[in-house]
Amino acid sequence: MAILTAQAIEGYKKHTERTIQRARYRIGSAFYDAPIHRRERMPDGRVAIYFSITPGTSGSVTIREVQLLDTSNSVWASKVEDIALGGAQEGVLYRFAFDFKEV
């Protein structure tokens, strides 16, 4: 039997949408800011946060980590990655998706 109501789950989703302020990604040991590109509710109810990773360098780089930061500039979510980009014209649209369920 569920303890949380649908309204409570919706509250967690809204809090997540309001709390995440910006994103950043790591190349080597340096972090680079990335503005949030889009926030959406996916058809299955998950909260999705999108941002673009466009290093703008002339050579190849590898994205080693992506993070979302909250309104206090604290890390809210982090994921280790291994995304290779080949040059100045390459980039990637990255998505974090959060699913809120009571288990």
C-alpha atoms as one frame of an Amber mdcrd trajectory, in Angstrom:
protein
   0.000   0.000   0.000   1.373   3.404  -0.995   2.067   5.972   1.691   2.676
   8.953  -0.586  -0.194  10.461  -2.516  -0.032  11.430  -6.185   0.075  15.040
  -4.959   3.205  14.294  -2.889   4.972  12.691  -5.868   4.011  15.711  -7.993
   5.516  17.947  -5.299   8.848  16.120  -5.593   8.779  16.570  -9.365   8.071
  20.304  -9.099  10.780  20.707  -6.468  13.303  19.039  -8.794  12.312  21.293
 -11.701  12.696  24.435  -9.528  15.877  23.385  -7.716  18.145  22.518 -10.640
  19.755  25.762 -11.796  22.559  24.817 -14.185  24.749  22.041 -15.510  28.447
  21.527 -15.963  30.749  18.977 -17.542  34.344  17.937 -16.947  37.132  17.646
 -19.509  40.348  16.486 -17.843  40.345  18.181 -14.438  38.469  21.335 -15.507
  34.718  21.909 -15.264  32.763  24.008 -17.777  29.322  25.508 -17.226  26.393
  24.668 -19.458  23.002  26.372 -19.211  19.905  24.241 -18.888  18.469  23.969
 -22.381  15.069  22.488 -21.571  13.008  20.940 -18.772  10.132  18.662 -19.606
   7.811  16.009 -18.338   8.222  12.891 -20.403   5.131  10.885 -21.443   5.904
   8.282 -18.744   5.952  11.004 -16.046   9.725  11.311 -15.602  11.276  14.769
 -15.187  13.908  15.407 -17.878  16.612  18.086 -17.773  18.542  18.809 -20.997
  21.735  20.744 -21.633  24.174  21.092 -24.515  27.821  20.145 -24.284  29.737
  22.138 -26.906  33.390  22.515 -25.902  34.303  24.577 -28.984  37.864  23.287
 -29.087  39.760  22.571 -32.288  40.908  19.114 -31.185  39.315  16.006 -29.790
  38.139  15.964 -26.182  36.490  13.460 -23.877  33.736  14.423 -21.452  34.514
  12.575 -18.210  31.680  13.735 -15.946  28.399  15.637 -16.086  26.686  17.358
 -13.169  23.543  19.274 -12.301  23.827  22.052  -9.742  21.080  23.435  -7.541
  20.174  27.003  -6.652  22.893  26.966  -3.924  25.523  25.892  -6.492  25.835
  22.500  -4.798  26.091  19.339  -6.880  22.586  17.894  -7.098  23.336  15.008
  -9.467  26.536  13.652 -10.977  27.393  10.941 -13.495  30.755   9.663 -14.724
  30.880   9.506 -18.532  33.221   8.722 -21.416  31.895  10.830 -24.311  34.425
  11.476 -27.083  33.950  14.594 -29.236  36.027  15.084 -32.357  36.347  18.815
 -32.934  35.010  22.350 -32.869  31.778  21.524 -34.679  30.829  18.573 -32.465
  28.619  18.641 -29.421  26.039  16.566 -27.641  22.629  17.200 -26.103  22.706
  15.513 -22.702  19.655  14.450 -20.695  19.192  13.573 -17.053  15.831  11.844
 -16.431  14.395  11.388 -12.946  11.654   8.927 -12.094   9.794   9.423  -8.829
   8.090   6.327  -7.433   7.332   4.950  -4.033   8.725   1.452  -3.556
